[in-house]
Amino acid sequence: MTPTHDLKDALGLVAETGRPVPDPGDDLARAQGAARARTRRRFRVGLAGLAVVSVLGVGSATLLDGTDQRTTQVSPGGVQLVAERFDAAPYSFDLTPRGWSVQGQRPQTVTIAPDDGSTSSHPDDFVGKLVIMFDANPPDGREVEHDGRTFWVSDSGGGYTTMATRTRGDEPAGVVRIQYPRDAGWDEDSMLAFLASVHVGDTAQLGMG
Amino acid sequence: MRTADRTTEFVAFTRDHRRDLMRTATLLCAGDDAMAEDLVQTTLTRLYLSWARVRRADSPLAYARRSLTHVFIDETRRAHRRRETTSADPAGELVTEPVVPGADPDVRAVVLAALTSLGPRQRAVVVLRHWHDLDVAETARVLGCSPGTVKSQNARALAHLRAVLGAADHLLLEVSP
């Protein structure tokens, strides 16, 4: 046996199992079956005319997407916002991002993750996700007017953008923010529309920001 | 995007990269072939369902590896207690199985045992840093933690691996921190 002095060499000894690589057709059949199941699920949702809202506790997801909703906006990156209201108490949204689901909801924050499994299932891990936050810190960044309201856009670093706006007059006073990854198919216009659709309920609590 | 295009691209991707994903999964699972196969199947299915994202990625393979790591972390969160039992001093336990100097130890088995004795996230750090050669920042991004956490996890994991593998006469690891 050849002595191993390098960790990469040692890992290579473990990594290579010598097992034959299965036919890609097996993986394709499995994936297509999952896609069909998802389509059937969406179809059922569409027939019912409802968004499926299931809250199963921490770590569970709420399926937001359906197929028969009117698409209101498609970002260049491909995220579709549909005119479908959903709740993530104490917050509610007039628009639903197709293919994204509520992963965690608290009085201070809501975490929304893509359905493709590309991110952690832990709601406090924000990498690759949308995070809606409510706090009392003053908004900062570039000012943008949208739908009669002022929004502030700033670079959060690490490939993330944060957008903020003051709550409406009939909502608890504060600033609602959204942080989103720029490489996940969102653009500024679609995110402006999404943030503008957020309603802050009475039981929302100001976070530390 | 047409279904036929997605199918063609998925099959080509799987043919080209399944072995790579399986190697990574085998390391993450510390040689548990069945779990590694499950992870790869789950990952490939998720990739197919979000193929537009895979296409948009600068490196589809890097995207797939990242997805695989997330699937692994998710799985270990659910099944960690069931699948793995961690001893208080795994290095000590291994050393009690004497490795006779000059003998011909089964290096693979020793390395597997060393990997198994790491926690899942430490193992993921080792795989990402020393198998895929990701830097600290990129490893932190994949794992959703701070660079400091990656550094400390990496340091602890390497110290542990050195202790365990160093007990085997042939395995004096040379790794950069």
mmCIF file of C-alpha atoms in Angstrom:
data_model
loop_
_atom_site.group_PDB
_atom_site.id
_atom_site.type_symbol
_atom_site.label_atom_id
_atom_site.label_comp_id
_atom_site.label_asym_id
_atom_site.label_seq_id
_atom_site.Cartn_x
_atom_site.Cartn_y
_atom_site.Cartn_z
ATOM 1 C CA MET A 1 0.000 0.000 0.000
ATOM 2 C CA THR A 2 1.248 3.440 -0.866
ATOM 3 C CA PRO A 3 1.590 5.716 2.149
ATOM 4 C CA THR A 4 -0.797 8.662 2.047
ATOM 5 C CA HIS A 5 0.528 12.001 3.203
ATOM 6 C CA ASP A 6 -2.028 14.334 1.756
ATOM 7 C CA LEU A 7 -5.584 14.836 2.916
ATOM 8 C CA LYS A 8 -6.883 15.131 -0.601
ATOM 9 C CA ASP A 9 -5.292 11.824 -1.514
ATOM 10 C CA ALA A 10 -6.806 10.272 1.588
ATOM 11 C CA LEU A 11 -10.247 11.637 0.697
ATOM 12 C CA GLY A 12 -9.796 10.322 -2.819
ATOM 13 C CA LEU A 13 -9.345 6.833 -1.433
ATOM 14 C CA VAL A 14 -12.722 7.097 0.256
ATOM 15 C CA ALA A 15 -14.562 8.916 -2.506
ATOM 16 C CA GLU A 16 -13.944 6.372 -5.225
ATOM 17 C CA THR A 17 -16.208 3.418 -4.583
ATOM 18 C CA GLY A 18 -15.704 1.700 -7.906
ATOM 19 C CA ARG A 19 -19.425 1.282 -8.330
ATOM 20 C CA PRO A 20 -20.709 1.556 -11.890
ATOM 21 C CA VAL A 21 -22.521 4.757 -12.794
ATOM 22 C CA PRO A 22 -26.226 4.056 -13.325
ATOM 23 C CA ASP A 23 -27.934 4.900 -16.565
ATOM 24 C CA PRO A 24 -29.066 8.543 -16.579
ATOM 25 C CA GLY A 25 -32.440 7.243 -17.712
ATOM 26 C CA ASP A 26 -33.158 6.065 -14.176
ATOM 27 C CA ASP A 27 -32.500 9.521 -12.771
ATOM 28 C CA LEU A 28 -34.524 11.089 -15.554
ATOM 29 C CA ALA A 29 -37.509 8.809 -14.916
ATOM 30 C CA ARG A 30 -37.381 9.602 -11.218
ATOM 31 C CA ALA A 31 -37.140 13.340 -11.838
ATOM 32 C CA GLN A 32 -39.933 13.320 -14.397
ATOM 33 C CA GLY A 33 -42.110 11.441 -11.939
ATOM 34 C CA ALA A 34 -41.482 14.160 -9.369
ATOM 35 C CA ALA A 35 -42.298 16.816 -11.960
ATOM 36 C CA ARG A 36 -45.578 15.095 -12.818
ATOM 37 C CA ALA A 37 -46.466 14.849 -9.145
ATOM 38 C CA ARG A 38 -45.800 18.545 -8.753
ATOM 39 C CA THR A 39 -47.957 19.342 -11.754
ATOM 40 C CA ARG A 40 -50.804 17.259 -10.388
ATOM 41 C CA ARG A 41 -50.490 19.019 -7.065
ATOM 42 C CA ARG A 42 -50.617 22.400 -8.714
ATOM 43 C CA PHE A 43 -53.571 21.360 -10.824
ATOM 44 C CA ARG A 44 -55.499 20.353 -7.754
ATOM 45 C CA VAL A 45 -54.656 23.689 -6.216
ATOM 46 C CA GLY A 46 -55.881 25.437 -9.339
ATOM 47 C CA LEU A 47 -59.159 23.541 -9.399
ATOM 48 C CA ALA A 48 -59.840 24.486 -5.863
ATOM 49 C CA GLY A 49 -59.065 28.073 -6.685
ATOM 50 C CA LEU A 50 -57.063 28.326 -3.555
ATOM 51 C CA ALA A 51 -53.506 28.800 -2.593
ATOM 52 C CA VAL A 52 -52.436 25.933 -0.482
ATOM 53 C CA VAL A 53 -51.515 27.214 2.926
ATOM 54 C CA SER A 54 -50.162 24.686 5.301
ATOM 55 C CA VAL A 55 -48.324 25.582 8.417
ATOM 56 C CA LEU A 56 -46.611 22.564 9.810
ATOM 57 C CA GLY A 57 -44.319 24.207 12.309
ATOM 58 C CA VAL A 58 -40.676 25.234 12.170
ATOM 59 C CA GLY A 59 -38.900 23.910 9.139
ATOM 60 C CA SER A 60 -42.040 23.200 7.208
ATOM 61 C CA ALA A 61 -42.928 25.037 4.062
ATOM 62 C CA THR A 62 -46.026 26.713 2.771
ATOM 63 C CA LEU A 63 -46.712 26.042 -0.871
ATOM 64 C CA LEU A 64 -47.629 29.258 -2.525
ATOM 65 C CA ASP A 65 -47.613 28.577 -6.183
ATOM 66 C CA GLY A 66 -50.537 27.634 -8.364
ATOM 67 C CA THR A 67 -51.096 27.472 -12.079
ATOM 68 C CA ASP A 68 -54.260 29.356 -12.761
ATOM 69 C CA GLN A 69 -53.365 32.619 -11.168
ATOM 70 C CA ARG A 70 -52.896 35.717 -13.247
ATOM 71 C CA THR A 71 -49.266 36.488 -13.737
ATOM 72 C CA THR A 72 -48.699 40.126 -12.993
ATOM 73 C CA GLN A 73 -44.987 40.460 -13.380
ATOM 74 C CA VAL A 74 -42.090 38.379 -14.611
ATOM 75 C CA SER A 75 -38.593 39.528 -13.784
ATOM 76 C CA PRO A 76 -35.868 39.136 -16.403
ATOM 77 C CA GLY A 77 -34.373 36.486 -14.154
ATOM 78 C CA GLY A 78 -37.533 34.455 -14.369
ATOM 79 C CA VAL A 79 -39.334 34.908 -11.037
ATOM 80 C CA GLN A 80 -43.068 35.226 -11.593
ATOM 81 C CA LEU A 81 -45.259 37.241 -9.273
ATOM 82 C CA VAL A 82 -48.887 36.283 -9.410
ATOM 83 C CA ALA A 83 -51.868 38.185 -8.069
ATOM 84 C CA GLU A 84 -52.583 35.763 -5.287
ATOM 85 C CA ARG A 85 -52.815 36.846 -1.693
ATOM 86 C CA PHE A 86 -51.136 34.775 0.986
ATOM 87 C CA ASP A 87 -50.669 35.141 4.703
ATOM 88 C CA ALA A 88 -47.610 34.619 6.816
ATOM 89 C CA ALA A 89 -49.067 36.033 10.007
ATOM 90 C CA PRO A 90 -48.684 38.712 11.168
ATOM 91 C CA TYR A 91 -47.746 39.667 7.611
ATOM 92 C CA SER A 92 -49.755 39.272 4.435
ATOM 93 C CA PHE A 93 -48.842 39.683 0.797
ATOM 94 C CA ASP A 94 -50.911 40.682 -2.209
ATOM 95 C CA LEU A 95 -48.489 39.002 -4.597
ATOM 96 C CA THR A 96 -47.130 35.475 -4.573
ATOM 97 C CA PRO A 97 -43.728 34.557 -6.030
ATOM 98 C CA ARG A 98 -44.280 31.374 -7.991
ATOM 99 C CA GLY A 99 -41.902 28.630 -6.968
ATOM 100 C CA TRP A 100 -41.084 30.144 -3.585
ATOM 101 C CA SER A 101 -42.540 29.141 -0.219
ATOM 102 C CA VAL A 102 -42.799 30.535 3.261
ATOM 103 C CA GLN A 103 -40.274 28.701 5.368
ATOM 104 C CA GLY A 104 -40.443 30.603 8.618
ATOM 105 C CA GLN A 105 -42.689 33.275 10.085
ATOM 106 C CA ARG A 106 -42.198 35.241 13.252
ATOM 107 C CA PRO A 107 -43.550 38.535 14.561
ATOM 108 C CA GLN A 108 -40.311 40.203 13.377
ATOM 109 C CA THR A 109 -39.456 38.305 10.191
ATOM 110 C CA VAL A 110 -40.711 36.092 7.405
ATOM 111 C CA THR A 111 -38.362 33.792 5.503
ATOM 112 C CA ILE A 112 -39.290 32.738 1.971
ATOM 113 C CA ALA A 113 -37.222 30.103 0.213
ATOM 114 C CA PRO A 114 -37.136 28.689 -3.314
ATOM 115 C CA ASP A 115 -38.885 25.348 -3.730
ATOM 116 C CA ASP A 116 -35.994 23.764 -5.569
ATOM 117 C CA GLY A 117 -34.130 22.692 -2.473
ATOM 118 C CA SER A 118 -31.120 24.810 -3.324
ATOM 119 C CA THR A 119 -31.133 26.384 0.125
ATOM 120 C CA SER A 120 -31.032 25.150 3.676
ATOM 121 C CA SER A 121 -34.320 24.103 5.248
ATOM 122 C CA HIS A 122 -33.458 26.020 8.403
ATOM 123 C CA PRO A 123 -35.604 29.176 8.588
ATOM 124 C CA ASP A 124 -32.905 31.149 10.370
ATOM 125 C CA ASP A 125 -30.432 30.497 7.599
ATOM 126 C CA PHE A 126 -31.048 33.317 5.102
ATOM 127 C CA VAL A 127 -28.585 32.314 2.397
ATOM 128 C CA GLY A 128 -30.310 32.285 -0.980
ATOM 129 C CA LYS A 129 -33.682 33.332 0.487
ATOM 130 C CA LEU A 130 -35.947 36.319 0.801
ATOM 131 C CA VAL A 131 -36.184 37.751 4.291
ATOM 132 C CA ILE A 132 -38.858 40.249 5.217
ATOM 133 C CA MET A 133 -37.965 42.205 8.338
ATOM 134 C CA PHE A 134 -39.779 44.803 10.398
ATOM 135 C CA ASP A 135 -37.815 47.269 12.506
ATOM 136 C CA ALA A 136 -37.565 50.880 13.617
ATOM 137 C CA ASN A 137 -34.215 51.701 12.057
ATOM 138 C CA PRO A 138 -34.298 54.529 9.514
ATOM 139 C CA PRO A 139 -34.237 53.387 5.889
ATOM 140 C CA ASP A 140 -31.186 54.218 3.839
ATOM 141 C CA GLY A 141 -29.906 53.843 0.318
ATOM 142 C CA ARG A 142 -31.032 55.051 -3.070
ATOM 143 C CA GLU A 143 -34.568 56.432 -3.092
ATOM 144 C CA VAL A 144 -37.073 55.010 -5.535
ATOM 145 C CA GLU A 145 -40.694 56.043 -5.940
ATOM 146 C CA HIS A 146 -43.166 53.259 -6.581
ATOM 147 C CA ASP A 147 -46.925 53.325 -6.465
ATOM 148 C CA GLY A 148 -46.968 56.573 -4.480
ATOM 149 C CA ARG A 149 -44.562 55.350 -1.824
ATOM 150 C CA THR A 150 -40.855 55.866 -1.276
ATOM 151 C CA PHE A 151 -38.529 52.908 -1.184
ATOM 152 C CA TRP A 152 -34.830 52.790 -0.336
ATOM 153 C CA VAL A 153 -32.516 50.354 -2.109
ATOM 154 C CA SER A 154 -29.079 49.457 -0.800
ATOM 155 C CA ASP A 155 -26.419 46.853 -1.435
ATOM 156 C CA SER A 156 -26.157 44.540 1.566
ATOM 157 C CA GLY A 157 -22.935 42.957 0.318
ATOM 158 C CA GLY A 158 -22.319 39.350 -0.549
ATOM 159 C CA GLY A 159 -24.610 39.478 -3.566
ATOM 160 C CA TYR A 160 -27.646 40.665 -1.625
ATOM 161 C CA THR A 161 -29.810 43.766 -1.963
ATOM 162 C CA THR A 162 -31.976 45.245 0.748
ATOM 163 C CA MET A 163 -35.054 47.282 -0.025
ATOM 164 C CA ALA A 164 -37.000 49.213 2.602
ATOM 165 C CA THR A 165 -40.135 51.294 2.913
ATOM 166 C CA ARG A 166 -42.126 52.843 5.705
ATOM 167 C CA THR A 167 -45.292 51.067 6.740
ATOM 168 C CA ARG A 168 -48.670 52.452 5.712
ATOM 169 C CA GLY A 169 -50.616 54.790 7.967
ATOM 170 C CA ASP A 170 -52.978 52.084 9.186
ATOM 171 C CA GLU A 171 -50.166 49.677 10.026
ATOM 172 C CA PRO A 172 -47.834 49.583 13.026
ATOM 173 C CA ALA A 173 -45.251 52.346 12.634
ATOM 174 C CA GLY A 174 -41.878 51.167 11.418
ATOM 175 C CA VAL A 175 -39.875 50.145 8.386
ATOM 176 C CA VAL A 176 -40.463 46.957 6.479
ATOM 177 C CA ARG A 177 -37.462 45.625 4.632
ATOM 178 C CA ILE A 178 -36.737 42.802 2.299
ATOM 179 C CA GLN A 179 -33.351 41.288 1.644
ATOM 180 C CA TYR A 180 -32.957 39.199 -1.484
ATOM 181 C CA PRO A 181 -30.162 37.415 -3.353
ATOM 182 C CA ARG A 182 -29.485 39.038 -6.704
ATOM 183 C CA ASP A 183 -28.635 35.708 -8.342
ATOM 184 C CA ALA A 184 -31.992 34.062 -7.664
ATOM 185 C CA GLY A 185 -33.954 35.498 -10.535
ATOM 186 C CA TRP A 186 -35.231 38.677 -8.886
ATOM 187 C CA ASP A 187 -34.771 42.138 -10.260
ATOM 188 C CA GLU A 188 -35.431 45.498 -8.669
ATOM 189 C CA ASP A 189 -38.801 46.119 -10.290
ATOM 190 C CA SER A 190 -40.248 42.762 -9.295
ATOM 191 C CA MET A 191 -38.901 43.105 -5.780
ATOM 192 C CA LEU A 192 -40.334 46.608 -5.500
ATOM 193 C CA ALA A 193 -43.716 45.246 -6.495
ATOM 194 C CA PHE A 194 -43.400 42.401 -4.014
ATOM 195 C CA LEU A 195 -42.353 44.608 -1.116
ATOM 196 C CA ALA A 196 -45.120 47.073 -1.947
ATOM 197 C CA SER A 197 -47.581 44.206 -1.571
ATOM 198 C CA VAL A 198 -46.571 43.468 2.021
ATOM 199 C CA HIS A 199 -49.073 44.342 4.744
ATOM 200 C CA VAL A 200 -47.875 44.502 8.323
ATOM 201 C CA GLY A 201 -50.401 43.222 10.834
ATOM 202 C CA ASP A 202 -51.091 44.574 14.309
ATOM 203 C CA THR A 203 -49.224 41.781 16.064
ATOM 204 C CA ALA A 204 -45.980 42.379 14.174
ATOM 205 C CA GLN A 205 -43.057 43.216 16.417
ATOM 206 C CA LEU A 206 -40.136 45.478 15.731
ATOM 207 C CA GLY A 207 -36.922 43.545 15.339
ATOM 208 C CA MET A 208 -33.492 44.774 16.231
ATOM 209 C CA GLY A 209 -32.607 45.267 12.550
ATOM 210 C CA MET B 1 -37.979 26.296 -21.774
ATOM 211 C CA ARG B 2 -39.037 23.241 -23.748
ATOM 212 C CA THR B 3 -39.330 19.947 -21.909
ATOM 213 C CA ALA B 4 -37.266 18.211 -24.579
ATOM 214 C CA ASP B 5 -34.412 20.651 -24.053
ATOM 215 C CA ARG B 6 -34.512 20.156 -20.331
ATOM 216 C CA THR B 7 -34.537 16.391 -20.775
ATOM 217 C CA THR B 8 -31.600 16.426 -23.150
ATOM 218 C CA GLU B 9 -29.565 18.744 -20.980
ATOM 219 C CA PHE B 10 -30.405 16.854 -17.794
ATOM 220 C CA VAL B 11 -29.353 13.524 -19.271
ATOM 221 C CA ALA B 12 -26.097 15.005 -20.547
ATOM 222 C CA PHE B 13 -25.408 16.645 -17.197
ATOM 223 C CA THR B 14 -26.145 13.450 -15.305
ATOM 224 C CA ARG B 15 -23.968 11.401 -17.601
ATOM 225 C CA ASP B 16 -21.078 13.840 -17.198
ATOM 226 C CA HIS B 17 -21.316 14.622 -13.515
ATOM 227 C CA ARG B 18 -23.101 11.866 -11.626
ATOM 228 C CA ARG B 19 -19.840 10.189 -10.705
ATOM 229 C CA ASP B 20 -18.507 13.479 -9.352
ATOM 230 C CA LEU B 21 -21.640 13.993 -7.253
ATOM 231 C CA MET B 22 -21.462 10.420 -6.026
ATOM 232 C CA ARG B 23 -17.855 10.888 -4.914
ATOM 233 C CA THR B 24 -18.798 14.007 -3.001
ATOM 234 C CA ALA B 25 -21.815 12.299 -1.473
ATOM 235 C CA THR B 26 -19.712 9.316 -0.446
ATOM 236 C CA LEU B 27 -17.348 11.616 1.407
ATOM 237 C CA LEU B 28 -20.161 13.560 3.031
ATOM 238 C CA CYS B 29 -21.754 10.295 4.133
ATOM 239 C CA ALA B 30 -18.416 8.859 5.269
ATOM 240 C CA GLY B 31 -18.716 5.883 2.975
ATOM 241 C CA ASP B 32 -22.385 5.083 3.530
ATOM 242 C CA ASP B 33 -23.100 4.081 -0.062
ATOM 243 C CA ALA B 34 -26.848 3.780 0.358
ATOM 244 C CA MET B 35 -27.198 7.205 1.925
ATOM 245 C CA ALA B 36 -24.872 8.688 -0.688
ATOM 246 C CA GLU B 37 -26.995 7.243 -3.475
ATOM 247 C CA ASP B 38 -30.136 8.638 -1.840
ATOM 248 C CA LEU B 39 -28.557 12.076 -1.624
ATOM 249 C CA VAL B 40 -27.506 12.039 -5.260
ATOM 250 C CA GLN B 41 -30.934 10.888 -6.428
ATOM 251 C CA THR B 42 -32.655 13.562 -4.370
ATOM 252 C CA THR B 43 -30.245 16.196 -5.614
ATOM 253 C CA LEU B 44 -30.675 15.264 -9.267
ATOM 254 C CA THR B 45 -34.450 15.328 -8.912
ATOM 255 C CA ARG B 46 -34.327 18.779 -7.349
ATOM 256 C CA LEU B 47 -32.018 19.972 -10.109
ATOM 257 C CA TYR B 48 -34.412 18.715 -12.760
ATOM 258 C CA LEU B 49 -37.337 20.482 -11.102
ATOM 259 C CA SER B 50 -35.439 23.751 -11.164
ATOM 260 C CA TRP B 51 -33.467 23.236 -14.337
ATOM 261 C CA ALA B 52 -33.773 26.891 -15.339
ATOM 262 C CA ARG B 53 -31.669 27.797 -12.313
ATOM 263 C CA VAL B 54 -29.089 25.171 -13.180
ATOM 264 C CA ARG B 55 -28.823 26.634 -16.667
ATOM 265 C CA ARG B 56 -28.424 30.150 -15.286
ATOM 266 C CA ALA B 57 -25.670 29.146 -12.892
ATOM 267 C CA ASP B 58 -22.134 30.170 -13.772
ATOM 268 C CA SER B 59 -21.112 26.609 -13.075
ATOM 269 C CA PRO B 60 -23.911 24.024 -13.146
ATOM 270 C CA LEU B 61 -21.641 21.497 -11.457
ATOM 271 C CA ALA B 62 -20.831 23.909 -8.625
ATOM 272 C CA TYR B 63 -24.558 24.588 -8.293
ATOM 273 C CA ALA B 64 -25.211 20.851 -8.127
ATOM 274 C CA ARG B 65 -22.524 20.342 -5.502
ATOM 275 C CA ARG B 66 -24.041 23.125 -3.452
ATOM 276 C CA SER B 67 -27.486 21.546 -3.727
ATOM 277 C CA LEU B 68 -26.037 18.192 -2.753
ATOM 278 C CA THR B 69 -24.465 19.709 0.343
ATOM 279 C CA HIS B 70 -27.787 21.275 1.309
ATOM 280 C CA VAL B 71 -29.561 17.959 0.842
ATOM 281 C CA PHE B 72 -26.920 16.332 3.041
ATOM 282 C CA ILE B 73 -27.215 18.949 5.781
ATOM 283 C CA ASP B 74 -31.000 18.712 5.685
ATOM 284 C CA GLU B 75 -30.844 14.946 5.861
ATOM 285 C CA THR B 76 -28.456 14.912 8.782
ATOM 286 C CA ARG B 77 -30.656 17.364 10.661
ATOM 287 C CA ARG B 78 -33.497 14.933 10.321
ATOM 288 C CA ALA B 79 -31.607 11.722 10.764
ATOM 289 C CA HIS B 80 -28.447 12.605 12.605
ATOM 290 C CA ARG B 81 -29.353 10.879 15.825
ATOM 291 C CA ARG B 82 -30.590 7.822 14.025
ATOM 292 C CA ARG B 83 -27.769 7.401 11.591
ATOM 293 C CA GLU B 84 -24.740 8.384 13.569
ATOM 294 C CA THR B 85 -23.467 7.782 17.019
ATOM 295 C CA THR B 86 -20.654 10.016 18.088
ATOM 296 C CA SER B 87 -18.335 8.997 20.830
ATOM 297 C CA ALA B 88 -16.966 11.512 23.277
ATOM 298 C CA ASP B 89 -13.439 10.809 22.135
ATOM 299 C CA PRO B 90 -13.557 9.130 18.755
ATOM 300 C CA ALA B 91 -9.830 9.473 18.277
ATOM 301 C CA GLY B 92 -9.245 7.616 21.502
ATOM 302 C CA GLU B 93 -11.602 4.873 20.488
ATOM 303 C CA LEU B 94 -9.849 4.392 17.210
ATOM 304 C CA VAL B 95 -6.459 4.291 18.817
ATOM 305 C CA THR B 96 -7.630 1.433 20.976
ATOM 306 C CA GLU B 97 -7.801 -0.534 17.746
ATOM 307 C CA PRO B 98 -4.039 -0.829 17.402
ATOM 308 C CA VAL B 99 -2.462 -0.123 14.061
ATOM 309 C CA VAL B 100 0.702 -2.110 13.947
ATOM 310 C CA PRO B 101 3.605 -0.099 12.539
ATOM 311 C CA GLY B 102 4.993 -1.668 9.454
ATOM 312 C CA ALA B 103 1.845 -3.630 8.866
ATOM 313 C CA ASP B 104 -0.402 -2.948 5.907
ATOM 314 C CA PRO B 105 -3.429 -1.171 7.348
ATOM 315 C CA ASP B 106 -6.532 -0.716 5.291
ATOM 316 C CA VAL B 107 -6.084 2.953 4.635
ATOM 317 C CA ARG B 108 -9.550 3.418 3.221
ATOM 318 C CA ALA B 109 -11.117 1.899 6.296
ATOM 319 C CA VAL B 110 -9.039 4.107 8.563
ATOM 320 C CA VAL B 111 -9.922 7.260 6.651
ATOM 321 C CA LEU B 112 -13.570 6.252 6.602
ATOM 322 C CA ALA B 113 -13.546 5.732 10.326
ATOM 323 C CA ALA B 114 -11.920 9.117 10.795
ATOM 324 C CA LEU B 115 -14.527 10.829 8.639
ATOM 325 C CA THR B 116 -17.350 9.009 10.393
ATOM 326 C CA SER B 117 -16.138 10.314 13.716
ATOM 327 C CA LEU B 118 -16.544 13.910 12.538
ATOM 328 C CA GLY B 119 -19.860 15.681 12.900
ATOM 329 C CA PRO B 120 -21.800 16.229 9.677
ATOM 330 C CA ARG B 121 -21.023 19.920 9.369
ATOM 331 C CA GLN B 122 -17.362 19.415 10.149
ATOM 332 C CA ARG B 123 -17.276 16.711 7.502
ATOM 333 C CA ALA B 124 -18.956 19.052 5.049
ATOM 334 C CA VAL B 125 -16.333 21.700 5.787
ATOM 335 C CA VAL B 126 -13.540 19.191 5.164
ATOM 336 C CA VAL B 127 -15.101 18.043 1.908
ATOM 337 C CA LEU B 128 -15.739 21.552 0.615
ATOM 338 C CA ARG B 129 -12.381 22.964 1.692
ATOM 339 C CA HIS B 130 -10.072 20.039 0.982
ATOM 340 C CA TRP B 131 -11.832 17.995 -1.669
ATOM 341 C CA HIS B 132 -13.421 20.757 -3.712
ATOM 342 C CA ASP B 133 -10.774 23.332 -2.788
ATOM 343 C CA LEU B 134 -13.324 26.026 -1.974
ATOM 344 C CA ASP B 135 -11.996 28.969 -0.047
ATOM 345 C CA VAL B 136 -13.306 29.914 3.390
ATOM 346 C CA ALA B 137 -15.750 32.509 2.082
ATOM 347 C CA GLU B 138 -17.283 30.211 -0.505
ATOM 348 C CA THR B 139 -17.509 27.353 1.997
ATOM 349 C CA ALA B 140 -19.286 29.677 4.410
ATOM 350 C CA ARG B 141 -21.691 30.714 1.670
ATOM 351 C CA VAL B 142 -22.537 27.116 0.801
ATOM 352 C CA LEU B 143 -23.063 26.142 4.428
ATOM 353 C CA GLY B 144 -24.867 29.318 5.365
ATOM 354 C CA CYS B 145 -22.552 30.191 8.215
ATOM 355 C CA SER B 146 -19.872 32.759 8.927
ATOM 356 C CA PRO B 147 -16.286 32.477 7.673
ATOM 357 C CA GLY B 148 -15.205 32.348 11.291
ATOM 358 C CA THR B 149 -17.342 29.298 11.865
ATOM 359 C CA VAL B 150 -15.807 27.617 8.834
ATOM 360 C CA LYS B 151 -12.310 28.362 10.104
ATOM 361 C CA SER B 152 -12.995 27.019 13.565
ATOM 362 C CA GLN B 153 -14.829 23.943 12.273
ATOM 363 C CA ASN B 154 -12.011 23.298 9.832
ATOM 364 C CA ALA B 155 -9.328 23.677 12.481
ATOM 365 C CA ARG B 156 -11.116 21.314 14.840
ATOM 366 C CA ALA B 157 -11.780 18.796 12.083
ATOM 367 C CA LEU B 158 -8.173 18.801 10.925
ATOM 368 C CA ALA B 159 -6.860 18.458 14.441
ATOM 369 C CA HIS B 160 -9.151 15.505 14.921
ATOM 370 C CA LEU B 161 -8.198 13.919 11.615
ATOM 371 C CA ARG B 162 -4.525 14.367 12.371
ATOM 372 C CA ALA B 163 -4.995 12.717 15.740
ATOM 373 C CA VAL B 164 -6.914 9.799 14.306
ATOM 374 C CA LEU B 165 -5.012 9.290 11.096
ATOM 375 C CA GLY B 166 -1.701 10.027 12.704
ATOM 376 C CA ALA B 167 -2.263 6.968 14.830
ATOM 377 C CA ALA B 168 -1.966 4.972 11.651
ATOM 378 C CA ASP B 169 1.697 4.927 10.857
ATOM 379 C CA HIS B 170 1.334 5.757 7.179
ATOM 380 C CA LEU B 171 -1.028 8.664 7.538
ATOM 381 C CA LEU B 172 0.736 11.815 8.473
ATOM 382 C CA LEU B 173 -1.411 14.367 6.794
ATOM 383 C CA GLU B 174 -0.059 17.436 5.202
ATOM 384 C CA VAL B 175 -2.841 19.927 4.791
ATOM 385 C CA SER B 176 -3.012 23.644 4.640
ATOM 386 C CA PRO B 177 -5.157 25.184 7.378
#
